[in-house]
mmCIF file of C-alpha atoms (C1' of nucleotides) in Angstrom:
data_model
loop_
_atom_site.group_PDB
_atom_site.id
_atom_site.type_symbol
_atom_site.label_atom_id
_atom_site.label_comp_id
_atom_site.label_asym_id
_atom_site.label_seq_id
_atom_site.Cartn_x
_atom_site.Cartn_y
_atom_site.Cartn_z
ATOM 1 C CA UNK A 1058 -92.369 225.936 44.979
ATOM 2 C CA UNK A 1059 -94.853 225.981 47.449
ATOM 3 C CA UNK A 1060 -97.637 224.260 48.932
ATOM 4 C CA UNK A 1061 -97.302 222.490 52.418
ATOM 5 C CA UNK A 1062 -95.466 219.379 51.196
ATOM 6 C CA UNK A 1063 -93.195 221.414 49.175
ATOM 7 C CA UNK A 1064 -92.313 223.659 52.436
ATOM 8 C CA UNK A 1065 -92.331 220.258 54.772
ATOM 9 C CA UNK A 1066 -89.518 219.359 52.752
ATOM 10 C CA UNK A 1067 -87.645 222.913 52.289
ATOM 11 C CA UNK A 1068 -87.910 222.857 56.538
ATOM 12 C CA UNK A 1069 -86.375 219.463 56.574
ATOM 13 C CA UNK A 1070 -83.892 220.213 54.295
ATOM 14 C CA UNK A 1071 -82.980 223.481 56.385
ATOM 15 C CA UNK A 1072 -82.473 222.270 59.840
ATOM 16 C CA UNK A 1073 -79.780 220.279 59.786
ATOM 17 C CA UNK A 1074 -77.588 222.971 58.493
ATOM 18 C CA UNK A 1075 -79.597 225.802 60.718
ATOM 19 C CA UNK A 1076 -80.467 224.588 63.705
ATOM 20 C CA UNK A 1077 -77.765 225.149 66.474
ATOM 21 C CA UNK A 1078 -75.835 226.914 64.036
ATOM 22 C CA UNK A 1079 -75.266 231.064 64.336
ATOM 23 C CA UNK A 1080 -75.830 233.496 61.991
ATOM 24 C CA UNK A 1081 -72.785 235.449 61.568
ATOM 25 C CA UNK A 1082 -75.375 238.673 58.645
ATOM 26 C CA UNK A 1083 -77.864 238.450 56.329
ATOM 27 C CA UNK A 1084 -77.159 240.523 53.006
ATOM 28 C CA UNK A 1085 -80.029 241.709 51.164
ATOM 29 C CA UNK A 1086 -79.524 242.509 47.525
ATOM 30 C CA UNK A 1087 -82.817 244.549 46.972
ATOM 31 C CA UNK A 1088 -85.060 246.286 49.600
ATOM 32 C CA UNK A 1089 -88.188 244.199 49.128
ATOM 33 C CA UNK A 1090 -89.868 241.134 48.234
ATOM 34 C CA UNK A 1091 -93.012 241.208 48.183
ATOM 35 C CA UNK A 1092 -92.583 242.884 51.528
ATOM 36 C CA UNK A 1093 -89.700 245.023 52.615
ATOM 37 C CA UNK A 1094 -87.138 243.335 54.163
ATOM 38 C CA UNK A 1095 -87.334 244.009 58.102
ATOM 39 C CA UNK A 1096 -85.270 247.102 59.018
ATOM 40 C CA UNK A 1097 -83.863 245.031 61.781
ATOM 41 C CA UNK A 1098 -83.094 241.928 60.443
ATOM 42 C CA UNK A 1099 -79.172 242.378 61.310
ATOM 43 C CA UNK A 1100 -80.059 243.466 64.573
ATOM 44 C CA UNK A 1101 -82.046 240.396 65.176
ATOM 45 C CA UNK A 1102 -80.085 237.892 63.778
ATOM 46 C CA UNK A 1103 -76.258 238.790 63.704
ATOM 47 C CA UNK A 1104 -74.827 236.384 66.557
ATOM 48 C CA UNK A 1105 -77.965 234.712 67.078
ATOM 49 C CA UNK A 1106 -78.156 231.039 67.277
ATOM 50 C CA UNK A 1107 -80.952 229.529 64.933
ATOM 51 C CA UNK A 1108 -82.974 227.175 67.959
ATOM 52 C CA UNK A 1109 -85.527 226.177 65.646
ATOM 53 C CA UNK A 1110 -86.988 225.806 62.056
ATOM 54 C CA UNK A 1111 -90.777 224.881 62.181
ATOM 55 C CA UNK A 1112 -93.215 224.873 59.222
ATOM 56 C CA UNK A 1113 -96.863 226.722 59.675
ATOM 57 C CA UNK A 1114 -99.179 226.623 56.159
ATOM 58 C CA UNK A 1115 -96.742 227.441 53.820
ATOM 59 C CA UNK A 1116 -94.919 229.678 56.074
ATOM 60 C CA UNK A 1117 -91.396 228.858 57.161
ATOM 61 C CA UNK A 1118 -90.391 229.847 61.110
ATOM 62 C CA UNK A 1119 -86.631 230.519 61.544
ATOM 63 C CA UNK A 1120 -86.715 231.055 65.746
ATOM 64 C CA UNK A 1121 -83.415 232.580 66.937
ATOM 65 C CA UNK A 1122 -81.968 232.961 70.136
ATOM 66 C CA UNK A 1123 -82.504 236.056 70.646
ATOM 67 C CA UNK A 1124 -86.354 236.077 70.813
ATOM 68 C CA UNK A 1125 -87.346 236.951 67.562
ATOM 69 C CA UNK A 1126 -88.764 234.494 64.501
ATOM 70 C CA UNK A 1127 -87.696 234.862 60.687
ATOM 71 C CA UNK A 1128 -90.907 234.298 58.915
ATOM 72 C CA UNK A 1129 -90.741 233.287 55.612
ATOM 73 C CA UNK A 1130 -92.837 232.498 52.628
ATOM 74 C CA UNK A 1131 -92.147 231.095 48.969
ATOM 75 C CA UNK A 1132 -94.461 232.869 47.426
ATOM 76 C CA UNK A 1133 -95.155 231.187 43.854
ATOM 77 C CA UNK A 1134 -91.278 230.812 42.769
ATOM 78 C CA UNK A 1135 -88.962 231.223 46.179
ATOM 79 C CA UNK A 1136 -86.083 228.250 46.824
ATOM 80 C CA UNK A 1137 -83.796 228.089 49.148
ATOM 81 C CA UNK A 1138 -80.505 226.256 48.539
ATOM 82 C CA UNK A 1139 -77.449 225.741 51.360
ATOM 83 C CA UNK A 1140 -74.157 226.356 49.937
ATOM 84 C CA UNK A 1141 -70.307 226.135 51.368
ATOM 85 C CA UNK A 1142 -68.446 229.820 51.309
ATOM 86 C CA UNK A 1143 -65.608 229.014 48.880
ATOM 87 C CA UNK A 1144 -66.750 225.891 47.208
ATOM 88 C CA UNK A 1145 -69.599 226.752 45.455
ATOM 89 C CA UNK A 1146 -70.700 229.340 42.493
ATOM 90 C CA UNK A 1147 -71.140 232.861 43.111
ATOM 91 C CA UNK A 1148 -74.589 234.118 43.836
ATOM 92 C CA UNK A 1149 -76.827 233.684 40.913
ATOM 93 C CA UNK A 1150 -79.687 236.120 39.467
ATOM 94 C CA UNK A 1151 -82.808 236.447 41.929
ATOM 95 C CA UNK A 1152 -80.759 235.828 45.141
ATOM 96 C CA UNK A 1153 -82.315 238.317 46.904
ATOM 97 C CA UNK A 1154 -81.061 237.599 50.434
ATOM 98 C CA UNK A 1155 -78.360 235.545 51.916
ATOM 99 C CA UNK A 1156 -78.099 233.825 55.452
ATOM 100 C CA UNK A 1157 -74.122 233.627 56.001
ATOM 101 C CA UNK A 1158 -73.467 231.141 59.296
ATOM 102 C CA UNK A 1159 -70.314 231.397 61.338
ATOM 103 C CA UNK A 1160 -69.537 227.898 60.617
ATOM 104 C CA UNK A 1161 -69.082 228.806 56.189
ATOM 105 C CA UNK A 1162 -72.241 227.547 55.609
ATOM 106 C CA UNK A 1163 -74.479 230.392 53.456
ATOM 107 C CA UNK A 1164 -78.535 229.560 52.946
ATOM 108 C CA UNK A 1165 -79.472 231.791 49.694
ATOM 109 C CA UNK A 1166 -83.068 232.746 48.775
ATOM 110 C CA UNK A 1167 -83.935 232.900 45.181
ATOM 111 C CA UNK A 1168 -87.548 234.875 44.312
ATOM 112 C CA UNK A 1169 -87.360 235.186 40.468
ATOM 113 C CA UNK A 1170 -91.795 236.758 40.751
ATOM 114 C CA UNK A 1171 -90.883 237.914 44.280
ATOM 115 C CA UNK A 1172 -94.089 237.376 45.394
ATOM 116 C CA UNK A 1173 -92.512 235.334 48.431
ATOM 117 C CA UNK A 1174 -91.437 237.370 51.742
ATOM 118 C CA UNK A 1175 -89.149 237.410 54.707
ATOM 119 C CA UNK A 1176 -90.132 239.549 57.458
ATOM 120 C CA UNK A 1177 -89.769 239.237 61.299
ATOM 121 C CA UNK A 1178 -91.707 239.093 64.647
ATOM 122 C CA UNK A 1179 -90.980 238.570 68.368
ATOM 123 C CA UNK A 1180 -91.395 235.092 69.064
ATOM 124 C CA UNK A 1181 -93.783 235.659 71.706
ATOM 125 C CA UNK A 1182 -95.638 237.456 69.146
ATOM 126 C CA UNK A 1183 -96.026 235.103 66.262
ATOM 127 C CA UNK A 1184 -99.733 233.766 67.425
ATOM 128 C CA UNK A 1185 -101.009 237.255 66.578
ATOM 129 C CA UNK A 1186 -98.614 238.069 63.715
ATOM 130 C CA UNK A 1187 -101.083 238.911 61.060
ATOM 131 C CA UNK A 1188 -100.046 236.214 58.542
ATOM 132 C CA UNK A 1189 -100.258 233.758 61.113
ATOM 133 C CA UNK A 1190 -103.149 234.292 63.347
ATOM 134 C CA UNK A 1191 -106.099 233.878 60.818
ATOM 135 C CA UNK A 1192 -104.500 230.653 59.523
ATOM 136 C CA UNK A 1193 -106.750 227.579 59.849
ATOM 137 C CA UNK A 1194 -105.950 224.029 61.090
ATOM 138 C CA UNK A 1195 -102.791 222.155 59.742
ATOM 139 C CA UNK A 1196 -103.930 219.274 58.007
ATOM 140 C CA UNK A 1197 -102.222 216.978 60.507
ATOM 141 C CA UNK A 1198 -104.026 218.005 63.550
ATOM 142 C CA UNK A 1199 -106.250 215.854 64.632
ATOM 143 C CA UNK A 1200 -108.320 218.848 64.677
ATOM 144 C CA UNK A 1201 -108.881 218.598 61.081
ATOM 145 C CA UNK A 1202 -111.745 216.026 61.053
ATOM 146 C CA UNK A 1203 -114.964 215.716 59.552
ATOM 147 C CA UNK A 1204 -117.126 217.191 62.415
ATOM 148 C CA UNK A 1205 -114.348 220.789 61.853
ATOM 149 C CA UNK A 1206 -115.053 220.221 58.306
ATOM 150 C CA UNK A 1207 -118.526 219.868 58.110
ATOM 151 C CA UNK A 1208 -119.332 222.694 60.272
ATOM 152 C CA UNK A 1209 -116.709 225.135 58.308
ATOM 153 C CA UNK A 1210 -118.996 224.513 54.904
ATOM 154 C CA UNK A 1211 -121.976 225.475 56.738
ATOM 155 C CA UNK A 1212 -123.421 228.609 55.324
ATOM 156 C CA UNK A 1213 -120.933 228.604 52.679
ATOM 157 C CA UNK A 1214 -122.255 229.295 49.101
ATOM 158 C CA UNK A 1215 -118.544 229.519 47.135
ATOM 159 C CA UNK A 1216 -117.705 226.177 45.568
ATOM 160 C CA UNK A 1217 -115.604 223.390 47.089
ATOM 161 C CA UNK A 1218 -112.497 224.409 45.426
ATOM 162 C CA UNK A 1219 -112.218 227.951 46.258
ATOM 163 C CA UNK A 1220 -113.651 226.865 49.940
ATOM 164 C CA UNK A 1221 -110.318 224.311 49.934
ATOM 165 C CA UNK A 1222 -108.167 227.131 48.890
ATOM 166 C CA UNK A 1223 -109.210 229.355 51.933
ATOM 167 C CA UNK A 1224 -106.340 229.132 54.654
ATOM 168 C CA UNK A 1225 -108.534 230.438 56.615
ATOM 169 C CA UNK A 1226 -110.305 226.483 57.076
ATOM 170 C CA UNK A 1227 -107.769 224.470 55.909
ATOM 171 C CA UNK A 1228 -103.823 225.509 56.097
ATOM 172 C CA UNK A 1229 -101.237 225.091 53.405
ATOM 173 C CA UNK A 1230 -103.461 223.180 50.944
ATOM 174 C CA UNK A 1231 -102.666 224.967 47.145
ATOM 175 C CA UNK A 1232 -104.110 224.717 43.925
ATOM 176 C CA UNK A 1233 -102.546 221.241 42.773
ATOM 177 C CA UNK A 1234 -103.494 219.357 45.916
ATOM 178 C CA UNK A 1235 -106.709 220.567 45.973
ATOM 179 C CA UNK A 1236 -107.533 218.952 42.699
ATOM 180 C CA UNK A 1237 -106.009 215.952 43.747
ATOM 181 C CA UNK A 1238 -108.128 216.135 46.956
ATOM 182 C CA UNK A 1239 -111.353 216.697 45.306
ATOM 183 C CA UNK A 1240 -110.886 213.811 42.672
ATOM 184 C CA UNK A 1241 -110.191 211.242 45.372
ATOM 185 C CA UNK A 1242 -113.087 212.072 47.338
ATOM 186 C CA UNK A 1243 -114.996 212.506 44.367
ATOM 187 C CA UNK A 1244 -116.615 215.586 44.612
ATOM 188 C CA UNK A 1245 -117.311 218.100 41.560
ATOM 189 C CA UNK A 1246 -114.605 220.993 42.320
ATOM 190 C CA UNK A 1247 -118.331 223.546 41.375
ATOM 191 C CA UNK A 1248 -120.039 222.105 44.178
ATOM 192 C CA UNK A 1249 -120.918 224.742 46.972
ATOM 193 C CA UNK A 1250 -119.521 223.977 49.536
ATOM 194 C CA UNK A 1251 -122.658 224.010 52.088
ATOM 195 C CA UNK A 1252 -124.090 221.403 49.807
ATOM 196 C CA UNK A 1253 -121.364 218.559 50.514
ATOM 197 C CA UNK A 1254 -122.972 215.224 52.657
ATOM 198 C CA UNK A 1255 -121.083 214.403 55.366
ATOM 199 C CA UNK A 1256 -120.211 211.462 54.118
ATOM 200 C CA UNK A 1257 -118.047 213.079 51.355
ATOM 201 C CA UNK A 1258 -116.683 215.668 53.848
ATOM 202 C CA UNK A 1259 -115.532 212.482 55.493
ATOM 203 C CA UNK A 1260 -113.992 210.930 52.192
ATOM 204 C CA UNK A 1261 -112.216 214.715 51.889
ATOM 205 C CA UNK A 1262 -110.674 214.503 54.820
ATOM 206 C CA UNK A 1263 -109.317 211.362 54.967
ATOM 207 C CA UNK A 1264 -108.125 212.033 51.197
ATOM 208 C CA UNK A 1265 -106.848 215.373 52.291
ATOM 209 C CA UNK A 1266 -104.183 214.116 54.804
ATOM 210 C CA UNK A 1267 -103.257 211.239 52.369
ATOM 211 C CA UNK A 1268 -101.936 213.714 49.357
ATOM 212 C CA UNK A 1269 -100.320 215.190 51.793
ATOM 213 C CA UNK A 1270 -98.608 212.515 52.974
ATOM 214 C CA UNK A 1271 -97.937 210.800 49.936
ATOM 215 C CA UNK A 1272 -96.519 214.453 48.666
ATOM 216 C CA UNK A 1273 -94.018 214.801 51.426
ATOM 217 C CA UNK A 1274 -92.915 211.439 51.225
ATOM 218 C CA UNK A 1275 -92.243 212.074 47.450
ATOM 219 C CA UNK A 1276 -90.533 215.451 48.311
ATOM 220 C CA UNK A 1277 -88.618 214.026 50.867
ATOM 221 C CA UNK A 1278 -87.042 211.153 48.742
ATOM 222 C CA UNK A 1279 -85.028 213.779 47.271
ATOM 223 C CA UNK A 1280 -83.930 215.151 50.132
ATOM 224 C CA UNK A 1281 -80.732 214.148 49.771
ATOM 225 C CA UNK A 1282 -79.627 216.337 46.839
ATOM 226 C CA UNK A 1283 -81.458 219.302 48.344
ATOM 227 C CA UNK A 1284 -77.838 220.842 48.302
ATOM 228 C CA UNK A 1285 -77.385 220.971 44.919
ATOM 229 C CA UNK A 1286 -80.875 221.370 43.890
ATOM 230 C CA UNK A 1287 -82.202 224.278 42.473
ATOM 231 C CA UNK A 1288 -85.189 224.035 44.660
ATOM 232 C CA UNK A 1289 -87.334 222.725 42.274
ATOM 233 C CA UNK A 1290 -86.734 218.677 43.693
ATOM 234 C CA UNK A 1291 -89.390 215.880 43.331
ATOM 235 C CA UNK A 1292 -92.456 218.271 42.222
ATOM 236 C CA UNK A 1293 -92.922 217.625 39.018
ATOM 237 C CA UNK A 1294 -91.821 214.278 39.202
ATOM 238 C CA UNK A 1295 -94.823 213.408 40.722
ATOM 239 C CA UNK A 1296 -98.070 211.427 39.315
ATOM 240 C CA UNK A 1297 -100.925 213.422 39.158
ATOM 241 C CA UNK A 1298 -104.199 212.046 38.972
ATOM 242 C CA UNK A 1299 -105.856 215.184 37.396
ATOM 243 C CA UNK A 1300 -103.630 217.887 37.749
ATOM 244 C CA UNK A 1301 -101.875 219.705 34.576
ATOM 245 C CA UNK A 1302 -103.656 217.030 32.865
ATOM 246 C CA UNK A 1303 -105.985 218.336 30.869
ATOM 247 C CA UNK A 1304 -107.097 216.236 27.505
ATOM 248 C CA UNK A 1305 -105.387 212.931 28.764
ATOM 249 C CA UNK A 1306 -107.683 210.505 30.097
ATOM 250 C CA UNK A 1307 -108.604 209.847 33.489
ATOM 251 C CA UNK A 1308 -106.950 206.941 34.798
ATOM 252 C CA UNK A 1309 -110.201 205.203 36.658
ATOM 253 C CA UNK A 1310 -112.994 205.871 33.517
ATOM 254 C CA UNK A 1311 -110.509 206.860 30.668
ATOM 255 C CA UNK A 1312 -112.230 209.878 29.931
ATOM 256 C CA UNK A 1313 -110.526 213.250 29.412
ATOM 257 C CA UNK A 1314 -109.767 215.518 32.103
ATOM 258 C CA UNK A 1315 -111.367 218.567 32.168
ATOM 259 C CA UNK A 1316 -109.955 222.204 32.902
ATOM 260 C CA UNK A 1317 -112.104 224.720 34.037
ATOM 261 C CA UNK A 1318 -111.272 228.581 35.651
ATOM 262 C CA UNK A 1319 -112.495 228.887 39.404
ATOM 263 C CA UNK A 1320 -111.872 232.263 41.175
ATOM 264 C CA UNK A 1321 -108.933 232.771 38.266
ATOM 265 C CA UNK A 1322 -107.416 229.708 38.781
ATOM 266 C CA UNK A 1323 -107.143 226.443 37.018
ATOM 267 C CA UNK A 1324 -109.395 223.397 38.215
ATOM 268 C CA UNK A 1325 -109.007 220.182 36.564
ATOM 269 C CA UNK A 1326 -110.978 217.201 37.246
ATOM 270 C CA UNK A 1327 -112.824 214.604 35.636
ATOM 271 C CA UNK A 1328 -116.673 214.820 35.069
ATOM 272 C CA UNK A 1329 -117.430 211.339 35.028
ATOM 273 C CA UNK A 1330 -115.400 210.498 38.055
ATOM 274 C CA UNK A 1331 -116.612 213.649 39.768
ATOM 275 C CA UNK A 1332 -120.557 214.498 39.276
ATOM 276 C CA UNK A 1333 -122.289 216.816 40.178
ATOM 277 C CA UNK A 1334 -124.112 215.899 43.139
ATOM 278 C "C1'" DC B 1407 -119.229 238.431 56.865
ATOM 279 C "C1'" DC B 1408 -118.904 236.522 52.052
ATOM 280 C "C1'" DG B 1409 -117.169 236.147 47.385
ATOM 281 C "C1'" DC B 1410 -115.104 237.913 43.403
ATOM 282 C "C1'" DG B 1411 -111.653 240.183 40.567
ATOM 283 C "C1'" DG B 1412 -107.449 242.665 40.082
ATOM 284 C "C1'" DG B 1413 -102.750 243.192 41.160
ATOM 285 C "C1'" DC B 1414 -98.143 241.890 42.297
ATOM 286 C "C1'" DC B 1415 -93.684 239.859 39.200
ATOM 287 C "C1'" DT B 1416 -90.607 237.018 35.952
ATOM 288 C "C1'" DG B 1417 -89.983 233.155 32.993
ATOM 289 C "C1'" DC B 1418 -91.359 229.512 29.986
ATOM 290 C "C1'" DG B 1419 -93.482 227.209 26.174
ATOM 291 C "C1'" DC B 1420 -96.396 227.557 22.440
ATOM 292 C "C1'" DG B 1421 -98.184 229.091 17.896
ATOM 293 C "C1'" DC B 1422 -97.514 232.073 14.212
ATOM 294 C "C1'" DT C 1000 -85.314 233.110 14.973
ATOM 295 C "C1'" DG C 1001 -88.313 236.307 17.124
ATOM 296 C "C1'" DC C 1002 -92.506 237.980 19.125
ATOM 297 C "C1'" DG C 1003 -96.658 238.074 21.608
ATOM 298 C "C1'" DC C 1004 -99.649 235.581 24.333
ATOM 299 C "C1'" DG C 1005 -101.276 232.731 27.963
ATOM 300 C "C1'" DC C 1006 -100.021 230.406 31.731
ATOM 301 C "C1'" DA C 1007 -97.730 229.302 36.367
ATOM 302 C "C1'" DG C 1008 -97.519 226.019 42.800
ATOM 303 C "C1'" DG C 1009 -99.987 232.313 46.500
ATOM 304 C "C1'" DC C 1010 -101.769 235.854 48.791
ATOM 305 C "C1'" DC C 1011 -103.656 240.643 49.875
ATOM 306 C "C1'" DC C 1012 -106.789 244.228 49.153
ATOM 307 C "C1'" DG C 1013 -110.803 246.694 47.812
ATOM 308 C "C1'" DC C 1014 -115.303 246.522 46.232
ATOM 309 C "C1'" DG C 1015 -120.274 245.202 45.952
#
DNA sequence: CCGCGGGCCTGCGCGC
DNA sequence: TGCGCGCAGGCCCGCG
């Protein structure tokens, strides 16, 4: 599923049938995800109240009454869907883990690459939870500006893309809207990032924050069906400028999009739209 | 510290 | 129809 609009709307979907509600157990069907499952995740949750669901990066925060904080992460392929006990199908293939609540109401997590996780920390704690604590800003914050921007790309030799991908200066941004990102602004995805005018870094950001937006507001249109969806929702139905669209022609200058490799990873973009500077 | 490449997994779509 | 290949939205780790 994931990049941060895709887990904006997984949260959303979540905490209407989570929050307030109490978690009666948690079956696991397999000791590990990516991770192992926490050795006290029973402990931790079994008659705990669920008092929040918050979204950091791509990471999902299930807080519970009793101090401690489910975090979560989709990895490449994770979904989870919100079924009633009785009226709905049995568990299906790749349900690794199930959240039954008290009230009938089961949450199922489906991993079919497992490279998603679900581990736990003390509340208190989850600042300097190791996932958590090197994350940079959330696109939202007003913190992400040009000025944090700028400065991050200072002394930075990799190219824009990879630099984009880093959670480390920007949080929750993946592969697909980092293309979108870069063609916006555009800037060539090659272009080290130490060698980007401010007055781009200024176009990225603002462009940043708006496929974001748009994103979430597409993800969240289908909100409604998140109970019967298989996770997947809006994602694909959305318009990409240059992403997964390699050969068709760019929809400012009509040529093709390109796709390149970057750091293993598939860049597309258009090389008349996006020069080299 | 930085940057790259490999590894973790299954499933899908394509060409032969 | 079947098979092998390349590809997929992420992240961690180890190396130079």
């Amino acid at each position: 599923m994931p990049e941060l609009p895709e887990v904006e709307t997984v949260v959303q979907g979540l905490r209407p049938h989570m929050v307030g509600a109490t978690i009666d157990k948690i079956i696991i069907h397999r000791p590990n995800l990516r991770y192992d499952f926490p050795n006290n995740l029973n402990e931790i949750s079994q008659n705990a109240r669920v008092t929040g669901i918050y979204r950091r990066s791509k990471y999902i925060l299930i807080r519970l009454s009793t101090e401690w904080t489910i975090v979560s992460h989709l990895g490449m392929s994770g979904t989870y869907t919100i079924h009633n006990r009785g009226t709905n199908a049995p568990l299906k293939k790749h349900d690794h883990c199930v959240i039954y609540l008290t009230n009938g109401t089961y949450i199922a997590y489906n991993d079919p690459r497992r490279f998603g996780f679900l581990i736990a920390c003390k509340t208190t704690e989850e600042h300097t939870q190791k996932h958590l604590s090197v994350l940079g800003v959330e696109p939202f914050a007003d913190s992400l500006n040009s000025t944090y921007l700028y400065k991050a790309f200072q002394g930075r030799n990799t190219p824009i893309k990879t630099a984009l991908l880093n959670q480390n200066i920007v949080a929750g941004l993946g592969n697909i809207y980092v293309c979108e990102a870069l063609f916006k602004a555009r800037i060539h995805p090659q272009t080290p990032a130490k060698n980007i005018t401010k007055s781009k870094v200024t176009a990225l950001t603002e462009h940043i924050l708006q496929v974001i937006q748009d994103a979430i507001c597409a993800g969240g249109s289908s909100l409604r069906d998140f109970q019967n969806t298989d996770g997947k929702m809006g994602y694909f139905q959305h318009n990409f400028a240059v992403y997964g669209r390699e050969n068709e022609l760019c929809n400012t200058c009509k040529k093709p999009i390109v796709r390149i490799q970057q750091s293993g990873r598939s860049t597309f973009f258009c090389i008349k739209c996006q020069k080299k500077p």
